[in-house]
Short mmCIF file of C-alpha atoms in Angstrom, two decimals:
data_model
loop_
_atom_site.label_atom_id
_atom_site.label_comp_id
_atom_site.label_asym_id
_atom_site.label_seq_id
_atom_site.Cartn_x
_atom_site.Cartn_y
_atom_site.Cartn_z
CA GLY A 1 -103.75 -38.77 91.40
CA THR A 2 -101.42 -38.01 94.31
CA TYR A 3 -102.52 -36.75 97.59
CA SER A 4 -100.39 -34.56 99.74
CA TYR A 5 -100.51 -34.53 103.54
CA THR A 6 -98.73 -32.01 105.67
CA ILE A 7 -98.32 -33.01 109.42
CA ASN A 8 -97.28 -30.74 112.28
CA GLU A 9 -96.88 -30.47 116.12
CA SER A 10 -100.61 -30.37 116.84
CA GLY A 11 -101.74 -33.06 114.30
CA LYS A 12 -104.25 -35.91 115.05
CA ASN A 13 -104.61 -39.31 113.85
CA SER A 14 -104.38 -39.39 109.82
CA THR A 15 -106.22 -42.44 108.03
CA VAL A 16 -104.84 -43.15 104.64
CA LEU A 17 -107.27 -45.18 102.72
CA GLY A 18 -106.48 -47.94 100.09
CA GLY A 19 -105.76 -47.13 96.62
CA PRO A 20 -104.11 -43.48 96.50
CA LYS A 21 -100.61 -42.32 95.79
CA CYS A 22 -100.06 -40.07 98.82
CA ARG A 23 -97.28 -37.77 99.55
CA ILE A 24 -96.45 -36.79 103.16
CA THR A 25 -93.99 -34.21 104.55
CA GLY A 26 -93.64 -32.50 108.05
CA SER A 27 -93.15 -33.36 111.48
CA TRP A 28 -95.48 -34.80 114.17
CA GLN A 29 -94.05 -34.78 117.55
CA SER A 30 -95.88 -36.12 120.58
CA ALA A 31 -99.30 -36.23 118.57
CA ARG A 32 -102.23 -38.38 119.78
CA TYR A 33 -101.77 -40.99 116.96
CA GLY A 34 -99.72 -41.87 114.39
CA ILE A 35 -100.19 -42.83 110.49
CA TYR A 36 -102.82 -45.50 109.76
CA VAL A 37 -103.08 -47.26 106.58
CA GLU A 38 -106.63 -48.86 106.95
CA SER A 39 -106.91 -51.36 103.72
CA GLY A 40 -105.62 -51.78 100.13
CA LYS A 41 -102.38 -50.75 98.64
CA VAL A 42 -100.90 -47.32 99.04
CA GLU A 43 -97.81 -45.86 97.34
CA MET A 44 -96.57 -43.54 99.92
CA THR A 45 -93.71 -41.16 99.65
CA ILE A 46 -92.26 -39.59 103.03
CA ASN A 47 -90.05 -36.32 102.92
CA ASN A 48 -88.34 -35.46 106.12
CA VAL A 49 -91.35 -36.86 108.10
CA HIS A 50 -90.73 -37.66 111.77
CA VAL A 51 -93.69 -39.30 113.72
CA ASN A 52 -92.22 -39.61 117.08
CA TYR A 53 -93.61 -40.66 120.42
CA PRO A 54 -97.31 -40.60 119.71
CA TYR A 55 -99.61 -41.23 122.76
CA SER A 56 -101.04 -44.31 121.22
CA GLY A 57 -100.22 -46.76 118.56
CA SER A 58 -97.15 -46.86 116.17
CA GLY A 59 -95.82 -44.17 114.18
CA LEU A 60 -96.80 -45.91 110.98
CA GLU A 61 -99.13 -48.58 111.21
CA ILE A 62 -100.35 -50.97 108.51
CA ALA A 63 -103.54 -52.88 108.97
CA LYS A 64 -104.13 -56.52 108.32
CA GLY A 65 -104.79 -56.83 104.61
CA ALA A 66 -103.19 -53.62 103.62
CA GLU A 67 -99.77 -53.11 101.72
CA VAL A 68 -97.62 -49.96 101.63
CA VAL A 69 -94.84 -49.22 99.26
CA LEU A 70 -92.93 -46.65 101.31
CA THR A 71 -90.60 -44.41 99.23
CA LEU A 72 -88.23 -42.42 101.36
CA GLU A 73 -86.83 -38.81 100.57
CA GLY A 74 -84.72 -36.90 102.97
CA GLU A 75 -84.47 -38.16 106.77
CA ASN A 76 -87.35 -39.80 108.42
CA SER A 77 -88.35 -41.42 111.67
CA PHE A 78 -90.93 -43.46 113.41
CA LYS A 79 -90.38 -43.95 117.13
CA VAL A 80 -92.64 -44.84 120.16
CA TYR A 81 -92.51 -44.16 123.91
CA ASN A 82 -93.52 -47.50 124.99
CA ARG A 83 -91.09 -49.90 123.35
CA ASN A 84 -92.20 -52.85 125.53
CA ASN A 85 -95.63 -53.14 123.54
CA ILE A 86 -95.58 -51.17 120.27
CA PRO A 87 -93.50 -51.47 117.12
CA GLY A 88 -92.09 -48.27 115.49
CA ILE A 89 -93.84 -49.52 112.27
CA SER A 90 -96.46 -51.99 112.53
CA VAL A 91 -96.37 -54.59 109.73
CA PRO A 92 -98.69 -57.58 111.43
CA GLU A 93 -99.04 -60.96 109.80
CA GLY A 94 -101.14 -60.34 106.72
CA ALA A 95 -99.85 -56.90 106.04
CA ALA A 96 -97.07 -55.99 103.70
CA LEU A 97 -94.40 -53.21 103.61
CA THR A 98 -91.90 -52.75 100.95
CA ILE A 99 -89.29 -49.91 101.62
CA THR A 100 -87.44 -48.17 98.72
CA GLY A 101 -86.21 -44.79 97.83
CA THR A 102 -82.73 -42.95 98.60
CA GLY A 103 -83.57 -41.13 101.75
CA SER A 104 -83.20 -42.55 105.54
CA LEU A 105 -85.13 -43.95 108.04
CA GLU A 106 -85.17 -44.73 111.70
CA ALA A 107 -87.74 -46.90 113.49
CA GLU A 108 -87.77 -47.66 117.17
CA GLY A 109 -90.33 -49.63 119.28
CA GLN A 110 -90.64 -53.17 120.79
CA ALA A 111 -89.88 -54.13 117.43
CA GLY A 112 -88.19 -51.34 115.18
CA ILE A 113 -90.23 -52.69 112.12
CA GLY A 114 -92.55 -55.56 112.61
CA SER A 115 -95.23 -56.63 114.92
CA LYS A 116 -96.78 -55.83 118.34
CA GLU A 117 -96.56 -58.21 121.35
CA ASN A 118 -97.94 -61.72 120.94
CA VAL A 119 -98.28 -61.11 117.02
CA ASN A 120 -96.18 -62.40 114.10
CA SER A 121 -94.93 -59.96 111.62
CA GLY A 122 -96.06 -60.25 107.88
CA VAL A 123 -94.01 -59.21 104.77
CA ILE A 124 -91.18 -56.83 104.94
CA ARG A 125 -89.24 -55.86 101.73
CA ILE A 126 -86.32 -53.63 101.54
CA LEU A 127 -85.08 -52.55 98.18
CA ASN A 128 -83.15 -49.30 98.93
CA GLY A 129 -82.84 -46.68 101.76
CA ASP A 130 -80.77 -46.16 104.78
CA ILE A 131 -82.57 -48.04 107.38
CA THR A 132 -81.90 -48.01 111.22
CA ALA A 133 -84.42 -50.22 112.94
CA THR A 134 -84.12 -50.98 116.85
CA GLY A 135 -86.29 -53.10 118.83
CA ASP A 136 -86.43 -54.07 122.45
CA TYR A 137 -88.16 -57.25 123.50
CA GLY A 138 -88.96 -57.63 119.79
CA ALA A 139 -86.49 -57.87 116.66
CA GLY A 140 -85.04 -54.79 115.18
CA ILE A 141 -86.89 -56.00 111.96
CA GLY A 142 -89.33 -58.82 112.53
CA GLY A 143 -91.38 -60.15 115.38
CA GLY A 144 -92.50 -58.40 118.43
CA ARG A 145 -92.26 -60.09 121.93
CA TYR A 146 -93.63 -63.62 121.56
CA GLY A 147 -93.82 -63.01 117.92
CA SER A 148 -92.06 -64.67 115.02
CA ASN A 149 -91.21 -62.90 111.87
CA GLY A 150 -93.00 -63.87 108.66
CA THR A 151 -91.09 -62.98 105.47
CA ILE A 152 -88.12 -60.62 105.28
CA GLN A 153 -86.65 -60.00 102.14
CA ILE A 154 -83.55 -57.43 101.58
CA SER A 155 -82.35 -56.95 98.34
CA GLY A 156 -80.48 -53.47 98.27
CA GLY A 157 -80.00 -50.25 100.39
CA LYS A 158 -77.95 -50.13 103.98
CA VAL A 159 -79.61 -52.03 106.79
CA ASN A 160 -78.53 -51.75 110.46
CA ALA A 161 -81.19 -53.84 112.50
CA LYS A 162 -80.45 -54.48 116.46
CA SER A 163 -82.34 -55.90 119.24
CA THR A 164 -81.42 -54.44 122.60
CA TRP A 165 -82.90 -56.92 124.74
CA SER A 166 -83.02 -60.74 123.59
CA GLY A 167 -84.91 -60.32 120.19
CA ALA A 168 -82.93 -61.11 117.11
CA GLY A 169 -81.58 -58.38 115.02
CA ILE A 170 -83.33 -59.45 112.10
CA GLY A 171 -85.91 -62.35 112.84
CA GLY A 172 -88.00 -63.32 115.77
CA GLY A 173 -88.75 -61.55 119.14
CA VAL A 174 -88.32 -62.93 122.56
CA VAL A 175 -89.68 -66.51 122.57
CA GLY A 176 -90.21 -65.81 118.58
CA LYS A 177 -89.22 -68.32 115.72
CA GLY A 178 -87.36 -67.20 112.94
CA GLY A 179 -89.28 -67.34 109.86
CA ILE A 180 -88.40 -66.77 105.98
CA ILE A 181 -85.43 -64.51 106.08
CA GLU A 182 -83.78 -63.84 102.43
CA ILE A 183 -80.78 -61.35 101.98
CA SER A 184 -79.80 -60.99 98.15
CA GLY A 185 -77.99 -57.68 98.30
CA GLY A 186 -77.21 -54.41 100.09
CA GLU A 187 -75.01 -53.78 103.19
CA VAL A 188 -76.66 -55.51 106.29
CA ILE A 189 -75.74 -55.47 109.98
CA ALA A 190 -77.85 -57.44 112.18
CA GLU A 191 -77.00 -57.57 116.05
CA GLY A 192 -78.72 -59.40 118.81
CA GLU A 193 -77.84 -58.16 122.34
CA GLU A 194 -78.14 -60.50 125.19
CA SER A 195 -79.94 -63.72 124.26
CA GLY A 196 -81.19 -63.23 120.58
CA ALA A 197 -79.20 -64.20 117.40
CA GLY A 198 -78.15 -61.70 115.05
CA ILE A 199 -80.12 -63.13 112.29
CA GLY A 200 -82.58 -65.97 113.14
CA CYS A 201 -84.72 -66.28 116.21
CA GLY A 202 -85.01 -64.62 119.58
CA SER A 203 -84.49 -66.02 122.96
CA ARG A 204 -86.06 -69.33 123.50
CA GLY A 205 -87.87 -69.03 120.07
CA GLY A 206 -86.88 -72.68 119.20
CA SER A 207 -85.45 -72.46 115.62
CA GLY A 208 -83.67 -69.70 113.71
CA GLY A 209 -86.26 -70.48 110.79
CA GLN A 210 -85.19 -70.63 106.89
CA ILE A 211 -82.50 -68.19 106.38
CA THR A 212 -81.02 -67.69 102.70
CA ILE A 213 -78.07 -65.52 101.85
CA SER A 214 -77.39 -64.99 98.16
CA GLY A 215 -75.55 -61.70 98.08
CA GLY A 216 -74.71 -58.41 99.64
CA ASN A 217 -72.33 -57.57 102.43
CA VAL A 218 -73.64 -59.11 105.81
CA THR A 219 -72.46 -58.79 109.14
CA ALA A 220 -74.36 -60.58 111.84
CA ILE A 221 -73.32 -60.59 115.68
CA SER A 222 -74.50 -61.65 118.85
CA ASP A 223 -73.49 -61.17 122.56
CA LEU A 224 -74.64 -64.57 123.61
CA GLU A 225 -76.11 -66.29 120.84
CA ALA A 226 -75.51 -67.40 117.20
CA GLY A 227 -74.54 -64.63 114.75
CA ILE A 228 -76.67 -66.33 112.35
CA GLY A 229 -79.17 -69.12 113.40
CA GLY A 230 -80.66 -69.83 117.01
CA GLY A 231 -81.09 -67.65 119.99
CA ASP A 232 -80.95 -68.96 123.60
CA LEU A 233 -81.99 -72.60 123.64
CA SER A 234 -82.82 -72.66 119.93
CA SER A 235 -81.57 -74.50 117.11
CA SER A 236 -80.14 -73.17 113.82
CA GLY A 237 -82.99 -73.82 111.54
CA THR A 238 -81.99 -74.18 107.71
CA ILE A 239 -79.20 -71.78 106.61
CA THR A 240 -78.30 -71.56 103.10
CA ILE A 241 -75.42 -69.12 101.93
CA THR A 242 -74.58 -69.15 98.03
CA GLY A 243 -73.21 -65.95 97.55
CA GLY A 244 -72.18 -62.46 99.23
CA VAL A 245 -69.74 -61.48 101.96
CA VAL A 246 -70.70 -62.87 105.10
CA HIS A 247 -69.39 -62.30 108.59
CA ALA A 248 -70.92 -64.03 111.55
CA SER A 249 -69.77 -64.17 115.11
CA SER A 250 -70.84 -65.20 118.63
CA ALA A 251 -69.12 -63.58 121.53
CA ARG A 252 -69.84 -66.43 124.07
CA ASN A 253 -71.06 -70.06 123.94
CA SER A 254 -72.90 -70.38 120.73
CA ALA A 255 -72.00 -71.03 117.25
CA GLY A 256 -71.06 -68.09 114.64
CA ILE A 257 -73.37 -70.06 112.13
CA GLY A 258 -75.49 -72.55 113.74
CA GLY A 259 -77.23 -73.22 117.15
CA GLY A 260 -77.67 -70.85 120.04
CA TYR A 261 -76.68 -71.60 123.66
CA TYR A 262 -77.81 -75.41 124.13
CA GLY A 263 -79.02 -75.25 120.47
CA ALA A 264 -78.05 -77.58 118.11
CA GLY A 265 -77.06 -77.16 114.40
CA GLU A 266 -79.72 -78.47 111.96
CA THR A 267 -79.22 -78.04 108.25
CA ILE A 268 -76.07 -75.79 107.35
CA LYS A 269 -75.31 -75.29 103.77
CA LEU A 270 -72.33 -73.02 102.65
CA LEU A 271 -72.51 -73.36 98.96
CA GLY A 272 -70.94 -70.09 97.87
CA GLY A 273 -69.72 -66.50 98.64
CA ASP A 274 -66.89 -65.49 101.23
CA ILE A 275 -68.03 -66.55 104.55
CA THR A 276 -66.15 -65.90 107.94
CA ALA A 277 -67.64 -67.65 111.06
CA THR A 278 -66.33 -67.19 114.68
CA SER A 279 -67.10 -68.12 118.33
CA ALA A 280 -65.40 -67.36 121.50
CA GLY A 281 -67.00 -70.42 123.31
CA SER A 282 -68.17 -73.03 120.68
CA ALA A 283 -67.82 -74.42 117.23
CA ALA A 284 -67.61 -71.54 114.69
CA ILE A 285 -69.97 -73.59 112.46
CA GLY A 286 -72.59 -76.15 114.28
CA GLY A 287 -73.85 -76.34 117.60
CA GLY A 288 -73.71 -74.26 120.52
CA SER A 289 -72.80 -75.31 124.11
CA ASP A 290 -73.56 -78.97 124.96
CA ALA A 291 -75.21 -79.42 121.39
CA LYS A 292 -74.49 -81.38 118.46
CA GLY A 293 -73.56 -79.66 115.17
CA GLY A 294 -76.05 -80.99 112.63
CA SER A 295 -75.37 -81.54 108.89
CA VAL A 296 -72.99 -79.12 107.47
CA THR A 297 -72.11 -78.94 103.66
CA ILE A 298 -69.59 -76.54 102.19
CA GLY A 299 -69.78 -76.48 98.59
CA ALA A 300 -67.28 -75.84 95.44
CA ASN A 301 -67.80 -72.21 95.26
CA ALA A 302 -67.43 -71.23 98.98
CA ILE A 303 -64.54 -69.76 100.50
CA VAL A 304 -64.79 -70.06 104.34
CA THR A 305 -62.78 -68.79 107.05
CA ALA A 306 -63.94 -70.55 110.44
CA GLU A 307 -62.34 -70.23 114.05
CA GLY A 308 -64.01 -71.61 116.91
CA PHE A 309 -63.07 -72.22 120.60
CA THR A 310 -63.90 -75.86 120.63
CA SER A 311 -63.73 -76.53 116.92
CA ALA A 312 -64.03 -74.91 113.37
CA ILE A 313 -66.94 -77.15 112.45
CA GLY A 314 -68.81 -79.48 114.83
CA GLY A 315 -70.65 -79.47 118.33
CA TYR A 316 -69.61 -78.80 121.80
CA GLY A 317 -70.25 -80.90 124.60
CA THR A 318 -69.00 -81.44 128.35
CA ASP A 319 -68.65 -85.20 127.46
CA ASN A 320 -66.30 -84.30 124.70
CA LYS A 321 -68.55 -86.42 122.34
CA LEU A 322 -70.71 -84.29 120.69
CA GLY A 323 -69.94 -83.66 116.84
CA CYS A 324 -71.73 -83.24 113.64
CA ASP A 325 -74.10 -85.76 112.12
CA SER A 326 -72.53 -85.21 108.90
CA ILE A 327 -69.98 -82.80 107.41
CA SER A 328 -69.29 -82.58 103.90
CA ILE A 329 -66.76 -80.43 102.15
CA ASP A 330 -66.22 -80.29 98.28
CA ARG A 331 -62.59 -80.70 97.09
CA ARG A 332 -62.86 -77.50 95.35
CA ALA A 333 -63.94 -75.36 98.09
CA VAL A 334 -61.40 -73.02 99.74
CA THR A 335 -61.25 -73.36 103.69
CA HIS A 336 -59.24 -72.13 106.52
CA LEU A 337 -60.25 -74.03 109.86
CA SER A 338 -58.91 -73.61 113.22
CA ASN A 339 -59.81 -73.71 116.85
CA LYS A 340 -58.46 -72.00 119.97
CA ASN A 341 -58.71 -75.17 122.07
CA ASN A 342 -55.98 -77.02 120.20
CA ASN A 343 -57.69 -80.22 120.85
CA ALA A 344 -56.82 -82.31 117.81
CA ASN A 345 -59.40 -85.06 118.77
CA ASN A 346 -62.43 -83.02 118.89
CA CYS A 347 -62.49 -81.08 115.78
CA ILE A 348 -62.84 -81.49 112.01
CA GLU A 349 -59.69 -79.55 111.36
CA ASN A 350 -57.76 -82.90 111.92
CA ILE A 351 -59.76 -84.26 108.91
CA LYS A 352 -58.92 -83.22 105.38
CA PRO A 353 -59.42 -86.08 103.10
CA GLU A 354 -58.20 -87.01 99.70
CA HIS A 355 -61.06 -87.66 97.65
CA PRO A 356 -61.51 -90.87 95.38
CA GLN A 357 -61.25 -90.31 91.59
CA THR A 358 -64.01 -91.63 89.21
CA ALA A 359 -62.44 -94.89 87.40
CA ALA A 360 -63.51 -96.78 84.05
CA GLY A 361 -62.68 -99.68 82.37
CA GLU A 362 -63.92 -102.83 80.59
CA THR A 363 -66.45 -105.39 82.01
CA GLY A 364 -64.60 -107.64 84.53
CA SER A 365 -61.52 -105.24 85.07
CA ALA A 366 -60.53 -103.84 88.38
CA VAL A 367 -60.55 -100.28 89.56
CA ALA A 368 -59.65 -98.91 92.78
CA PHE A 369 -60.98 -95.90 94.76
CA SER A 370 -58.77 -94.50 97.71
CA THR A 371 -58.70 -91.81 100.28
CA LYS A 372 -56.36 -90.73 103.28
CA ASN A 373 -56.16 -87.93 105.57
CA SER A 374 -53.80 -85.19 104.20
CA TYR A 375 -53.32 -84.01 107.89
CA GLY A 376 -51.85 -87.29 108.97
CA TYR A 377 -54.26 -87.81 111.94
CA SER A 378 -54.25 -91.49 112.57
CA GLY A 379 -57.16 -91.82 114.57
CA LEU A 380 -59.91 -92.07 111.81
CA LYS A 381 -62.30 -94.82 111.03
CA TYR A 382 -63.34 -95.46 107.37
CA GLN A 383 -66.62 -96.81 106.01
CA TRP A 384 -67.18 -97.19 102.30
CA GLN A 385 -70.45 -96.47 100.88
CA VAL A 386 -72.22 -97.09 97.51
CA SER A 387 -75.16 -95.48 95.80
CA ALA A 388 -77.13 -95.72 92.37
CA ASP A 389 -78.22 -91.93 92.59
CA GLN A 390 -76.29 -90.19 95.02
CA ASN A 391 -79.36 -89.74 97.23
CA SER A 392 -79.59 -93.10 99.10
CA TRP A 393 -76.26 -94.59 100.29
CA ASN A 394 -75.57 -98.00 101.98
CA ASP A 395 -72.62 -99.05 103.71
CA LEU A 396 -70.35 -101.64 101.94
CA ALA A 397 -69.83 -104.72 104.36
CA GLY A 398 -66.50 -105.01 105.45
CA LYS A 399 -64.98 -102.19 103.51
CA THR A 400 -63.27 -100.36 106.16
CA ALA A 401 -59.82 -99.60 104.76
CA ALA A 402 -58.56 -96.39 102.88
CA VAL A 403 -58.52 -98.31 99.61
CA LEU A 404 -61.73 -99.71 97.95
CA ASN A 405 -61.21 -102.25 95.02
CA VAL A 406 -64.12 -102.81 92.84
CA THR A 407 -64.49 -105.27 89.85
CA LEU A 408 -66.70 -103.67 87.26
CA SER A 409 -69.69 -105.49 86.19
CA GLU A 410 -73.27 -104.80 84.38
CA GLN A 411 -74.64 -104.84 87.98
CA ASN A 412 -72.41 -102.15 89.48
CA ASP A 413 -71.85 -100.12 86.12
CA GLY A 414 -72.34 -96.33 86.86
CA SER A 415 -72.35 -96.72 90.67
CA TYR A 416 -71.09 -93.97 92.87
CA TYR A 417 -68.80 -94.69 96.08
CA ARG A 418 -67.76 -92.25 98.70
CA CYS A 419 -65.89 -92.85 101.91
CA LYS A 420 -67.38 -91.74 105.43
CA LEU A 421 -64.40 -90.76 107.67
CA THR A 422 -65.08 -90.52 111.56
CA ASN A 423 -62.90 -88.77 114.03
CA GLY A 424 -62.27 -89.57 117.81
CA TRP A 425 -64.99 -86.91 118.65
CA GLY A 426 -67.79 -88.31 116.69
CA ASN A 427 -67.37 -85.88 113.93
CA VAL A 428 -68.24 -87.10 110.44
CA ILE A 429 -67.09 -86.12 107.15
CA TYR A 430 -67.91 -87.59 103.74
CA THR A 431 -65.34 -87.54 100.72
CA ASN A 432 -66.85 -86.54 97.37
CA ALA A 433 -68.55 -89.02 95.30
CA ALA A 434 -66.53 -90.78 92.70
CA ARG A 435 -67.88 -93.15 89.97
CA GLY A 436 -67.20 -96.32 88.49
CA PHE A 437 -68.34 -97.33 84.78
CA ILE A 438 -67.87 -99.62 81.87
CA ILE A 439 -66.26 -98.07 78.94
CA ASN A 440 -65.42 -99.92 75.54
CA GLN A 441 -61.49 -99.62 75.21
CA PRO A 442 -60.54 -98.69 71.63
CA GLU A 443 -58.37 -101.66 70.07
CA THR A 444 -55.67 -101.32 67.44
CA ILE A 445 -56.97 -101.98 63.92
CA ARG A 446 -55.05 -103.21 61.11
CA LEU A 447 -56.90 -102.64 57.70
CA ARG A 448 -57.16 -105.30 55.18
CA GLU A 449 -56.59 -105.28 51.84
CA GLY A 450 -58.94 -102.88 50.03
CA GLU A 451 -60.18 -101.32 53.56
CA THR A 452 -59.70 -97.48 53.70
CA GLU A 453 -60.89 -96.74 57.11
CA GLY A 454 -61.39 -98.15 60.91
CA VAL A 455 -63.56 -97.37 63.54
CA LEU A 456 -62.29 -96.72 67.22
CA ASP A 457 -64.84 -97.11 70.13
CA ALA A 458 -64.89 -95.68 73.52
CA SER A 459 -68.68 -95.89 74.19
CA SER A 460 -70.13 -96.29 77.55
CA GLN A 461 -73.86 -96.92 78.58
CA ILE A 462 -73.63 -94.07 81.18
CA SER A 463 -75.26 -90.78 79.91
CA GLY A 464 -73.92 -87.37 80.49
CA LEU A 465 -70.21 -88.03 79.37
CA THR A 466 -68.57 -85.85 76.76
CA TYR A 467 -65.92 -87.33 74.35
CA GLN A 468 -63.05 -85.63 72.61
CA TRP A 469 -60.72 -87.67 70.29
CA GLU A 470 -57.16 -86.84 70.33
CA VAL A 471 -54.32 -87.82 68.07
CA SER A 472 -50.46 -88.11 68.43
CA THR A 473 -48.07 -88.09 65.48
CA ASP A 474 -45.01 -88.71 67.47
CA PHE A 475 -45.89 -91.87 69.26
CA GLY A 476 -47.55 -90.25 72.26
CA GLU A 477 -45.11 -87.38 73.17
CA HIS A 478 -47.65 -84.62 72.32
CA TRP A 479 -51.27 -84.95 71.89
CA ASP A 480 -53.89 -82.61 69.85
CA GLU A 481 -57.43 -82.60 69.80
CA ILE A 482 -59.27 -83.66 66.56
CA ALA A 483 -61.59 -80.88 65.43
CA GLY A 484 -65.22 -82.12 65.46
CA ALA A 485 -64.44 -85.63 66.83
CA ASN A 486 -66.74 -85.67 69.65
CA ASP A 487 -68.58 -88.76 69.47
CA ALA A 488 -68.06 -92.08 71.41
CA THR A 489 -66.54 -93.59 68.06
CA LEU A 490 -63.92 -92.30 65.66
CA THR A 491 -63.57 -93.11 62.10
CA VAL A 492 -60.20 -93.07 60.68
CA SER A 493 -59.75 -92.85 57.11
CA GLY A 494 -56.95 -94.58 55.12
CA LYS A 495 -55.34 -91.03 54.46
CA ALA A 496 -54.62 -90.82 58.25
CA CYS A 497 -53.23 -94.43 58.58
CA ASP A 498 -49.79 -94.40 59.27
CA THR A 499 -47.34 -95.99 61.52
CA SER A 500 -46.81 -92.93 63.94
CA ASP A 501 -50.36 -91.83 64.27
CA LEU A 502 -51.89 -92.94 67.67
CA TYR A 503 -55.34 -92.05 69.03
CA ARG A 504 -57.05 -91.84 72.48
CA CYS A 505 -60.37 -90.41 73.69
CA LYS A 506 -60.56 -87.78 76.39
CA ILE A 507 -63.54 -88.52 78.48
CA THR A 508 -65.02 -85.80 80.71
CA VAL A 509 -67.16 -87.08 83.45
CA SER A 510 -67.92 -83.57 85.18
CA LYS A 511 -66.16 -80.27 85.50
CA ASN A 512 -63.08 -81.57 87.17
CA GLU A 513 -63.15 -85.25 86.30
CA VAL A 514 -61.45 -86.38 82.99
CA LEU A 515 -60.41 -89.78 81.93
CA TYR A 516 -58.38 -91.07 79.15
CA SER A 517 -59.26 -94.21 77.12
CA ASP A 518 -56.61 -96.80 76.16
CA ILE A 519 -54.32 -95.75 73.29
CA ALA A 520 -54.75 -97.30 69.82
CA GLY A 521 -53.22 -97.28 66.41
CA VAL A 522 -54.82 -97.64 62.83
CA TYR A 523 -52.35 -99.41 60.39
CA THR A 524 -52.35 -99.99 56.69
CA ALA A 525 -52.39 -103.88 55.47
CA HIS A 526 -48.61 -103.38 54.86
CA THR A 527 -47.71 -102.25 58.36
CA GLU A 528 -46.65 -104.41 61.31
CA VAL A 529 -49.08 -104.21 64.14
CA ILE A 530 -48.35 -103.22 67.76
CA ASP A 531 -50.59 -104.70 70.28
CA ALA A 532 -52.27 -102.89 73.04
CA ALA A 533 -49.89 -104.17 75.55
CA GLU A 534 -46.82 -102.98 73.85
CA LEU A 535 -48.45 -99.47 73.19
CA ARG A 536 -48.92 -99.07 76.63
CA GLN A 537 -45.37 -99.82 77.38
CA LEU A 538 -44.39 -97.32 74.51
CA VAL A 539 -46.52 -94.30 75.21
CA PRO A 540 -46.35 -92.16 78.20
CA LYS A 541 -49.23 -92.50 80.62
CA PRO A 542 -51.68 -89.43 80.21
CA VAL A 543 -51.75 -87.07 83.14
#
């Protein structure tokens, strides 16, 4: 059943054993101890509960090995006097807390919700509720001083997490690493004052950890360090954003998304969502002061607005030579990149490459891949690369011009090509990969006496292609898809053989890559045959 507890001003320590469902109401001001969950799993509902400023311990303490599902009703608070040592709600490594319900919760301590000093925090999940968590040397939500965060998952509710002295808003405390932080929904505001990141690690924590944002409305800000990523002297860790609305900013010499002060960017993937990153003293995305930018990828489904001081994407260094290890921006991404320093040589804003297009032809035919910088910046260096699987890339010796010519053969059939562009400050950006492969080009057929059909062939050895045959009855002015004609070959019956009927195959390589085969005709035995060269002159080129 459900056990009911009523607490009051004179209450003493209340120990809740594992197993029961319990409902707690009342106020417990300046009591000797708070609420202690000793073991097992407890489903706890609190209704207008205030356990504030106990003489010893946290307002709510969950022992290692115990788990609490906390349902909020009304207004609730867990606060402690000695914020330098004890969290408002203690969730040490090995313990778990899940918060849900429609009520509100305030938690204040060394960490608001998390661990004590020198202890890493456990698993903290927020499903719903209005949560305000304030830490001091610890995180608002996460590790206490010298403590890293374990796993923090936020999927709903309204969360406002803040550290007032060098911990992360969400993540590690002072000298505490960021652990696993996953945000998939809700409204989240995370603030690191002084030397902690908004979301990531505390001052000198080393790394922001593994941060994933897939939904919600997220605002992450820091006075001195990264909005999302590293605290003071700390790198970004791995940051992946696939959805949601995200605003990340640094008020000083750190990245909005990336490394803290003197902290490098590591792996930053902005694959989806509406993302805004700003920095008042470094790159908006990448590295903090005197640190490299790392590897930055912007995917097809991302909308990215980035305004930095030195660059939108990159690093920052007094020697003016610290850029990113690699920058890849999908051609389908929407980007708005700018910097306040107006240094055209040190930022990625001066590189907006035109991407090479996939090409196909018969064995021995020549195809060309090309790129150029749409912004007209002339100081780029080009280096073409080839790959069989898009995982391992090799430089093509001597291929350092904007155009790459390739002769198709069995040896390079299906290979991928991309160009590495480097600007004057060492920033590197790669074009999208384009593929070169061999197809059989359909040839014009003249049916012999007694023949009633012919076969047109546009097949390839490359897997994953889709085919759609088209017909024109007016010598190529207009083309219509042939229903059901989705194989690499097309059989044309004698009934369709007419001097004005022409055929081509639309070959789809990927979502935005479409090729067309040569045009061919099928003629009866009594029709003068037009060869392929004449057809190419006669029929408009597909667009």
